[in-house]
Structure formats: C-alpha cells, structure tokens
Steps between C-alpha positions, in 0.01 A plus 500: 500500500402122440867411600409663811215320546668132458793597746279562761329192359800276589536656815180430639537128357829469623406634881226199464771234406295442160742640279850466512818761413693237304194503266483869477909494438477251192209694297691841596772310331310373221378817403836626540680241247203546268491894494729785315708642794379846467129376510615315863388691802810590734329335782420189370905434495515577834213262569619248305778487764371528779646175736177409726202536580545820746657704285209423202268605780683808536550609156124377420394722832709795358380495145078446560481758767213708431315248290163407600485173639176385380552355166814333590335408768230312205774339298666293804173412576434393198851292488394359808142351361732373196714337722272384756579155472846558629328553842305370775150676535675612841802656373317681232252693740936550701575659180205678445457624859868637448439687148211664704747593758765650271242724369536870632149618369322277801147615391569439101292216349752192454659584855121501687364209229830296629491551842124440558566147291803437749336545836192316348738213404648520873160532659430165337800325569459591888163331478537212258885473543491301817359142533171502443253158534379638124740472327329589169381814660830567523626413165171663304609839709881476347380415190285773479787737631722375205244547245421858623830554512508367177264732378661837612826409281353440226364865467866586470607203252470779198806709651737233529403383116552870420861499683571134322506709154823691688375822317539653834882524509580685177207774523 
C-alpha cells in the first residue's frame, strides 16, 4: 500500500513542477540494479522506461487511483518546505495554490488549509503588491506572508524526512 501512496506522491509533485520524472526514473533504476529480480515489481520496469514526462504522469495516474490524496498530499508539502529555498516566496504560494487545486477532496484539511493561505497571500499582494509611498508596509506584509507561509510547511517537514528513508517503495 505505501508504494501506492508515493506514486501518487510523485504525481502530485510532478503536476506542481517540484519533482521531476527523470528523478523518479533513476531511483526506479537504482532499486532495480540493487534488487533480486524476482523481488522487482513488474511495474517498476515499465516505469523505469517510461520516455517523458506524460507518459510518467500517466502510468503514476493509473497506478495511485483510489489512494487518498491527503498524505501524499503532506509529503510534497513537506519536500516543498525542504526545498523552499529553490523558490521565490511567490512561486511557492504558485505551487502551493496548485497542490490545493489538484486535490479532489476540496473540503479535506491540506486542500482548505492551502487554499485559504493562497487567496490570503493574493489578497495581500493586490494591496501591498502595487507601489505604495510605504514601502516598508509593504515589505513587513510580504515578509509576514513568507514566514506564515513558512510556518504551514513546516507542519509537513516530518513526511518528507519519513519518505527520505525510501522505506516507502519496498513495503
């Protein structure tokens, strides 16, 4: 069931453009070098050639349907707070706007905790996004807006530590 659980993990984090299929490919193919054939999964040799990023998507799509979205849902969140500083403050409220988006539960926690955080982020930027005469209005509102956002990853760092272990895959 846990494999279950991370490919609808990398779906979601691939729909964001946080993760990436190429990275997905090379631990399928880790595992696969490192692992007794008969102890391989047949699908993971069909993942492990998949060509782009569409057909991942589709195989990923295929394979997690049915799983409950809400604790993969936790772990890219929690990749996202570990990787914050790849981002702009702006691009990770994009991302997490769209994670809240690809949800299909609309009323589950993450997906309503994400979404209020995302209109509250563009609520603020309409206001303080423009030029303003204070300018340190402005930049104590985004600060505070980063730091919130901040905040609500880090509630989610534990998953992505959990996934790091890559327990997930052989369970």
């Amino acid at each position: 069931m846990r494999r279950y659980i991370m490919y609808e993990t990398y779906r979601l984090g691939i729909l964001i453009d946080h993760l990436k299929a190429e990275d997905l490919i090379s631990q399928i193919d880790e595992y696969i070098s490192e692992t007794p054939v008969q102890q391989i999964p047949h699908i993971f040799y069909v993942m492990s050639l998949a060509s782009n990023r569409r057909i991942m998507l589709e195989l990923l799509t295929d394979l997690a349907r049915g799983v409950d979205e809400e604790l993969p849902a936790s772990i890219v969140a929690g990749i996202l707070y570990q990787d914050r500083e790849r981002y702009t403050v702006d691009e990770l409220y994009t991302k997490v706007g769209m994670l809240a988006s690809l949800l299909k539960d609309v009323d589950g926690e993450i997906a309503v905790s994400f979404r209020e955080l995302k209109e509250s982020y563009d609520e603020v930027q309409a206001v303080y996004g423009r030029r303003f005469k204070r300018k340190k209005a402005r930049e104590r509102m985004l600060a505070r807006s980063a730091q919130v956002l901040e905040e609500e990853l880090f509630q989610y760092a534990s998953f992505a530590e959990e996934m790091d272990r890559k327990e997930w895959w052989f369970a």
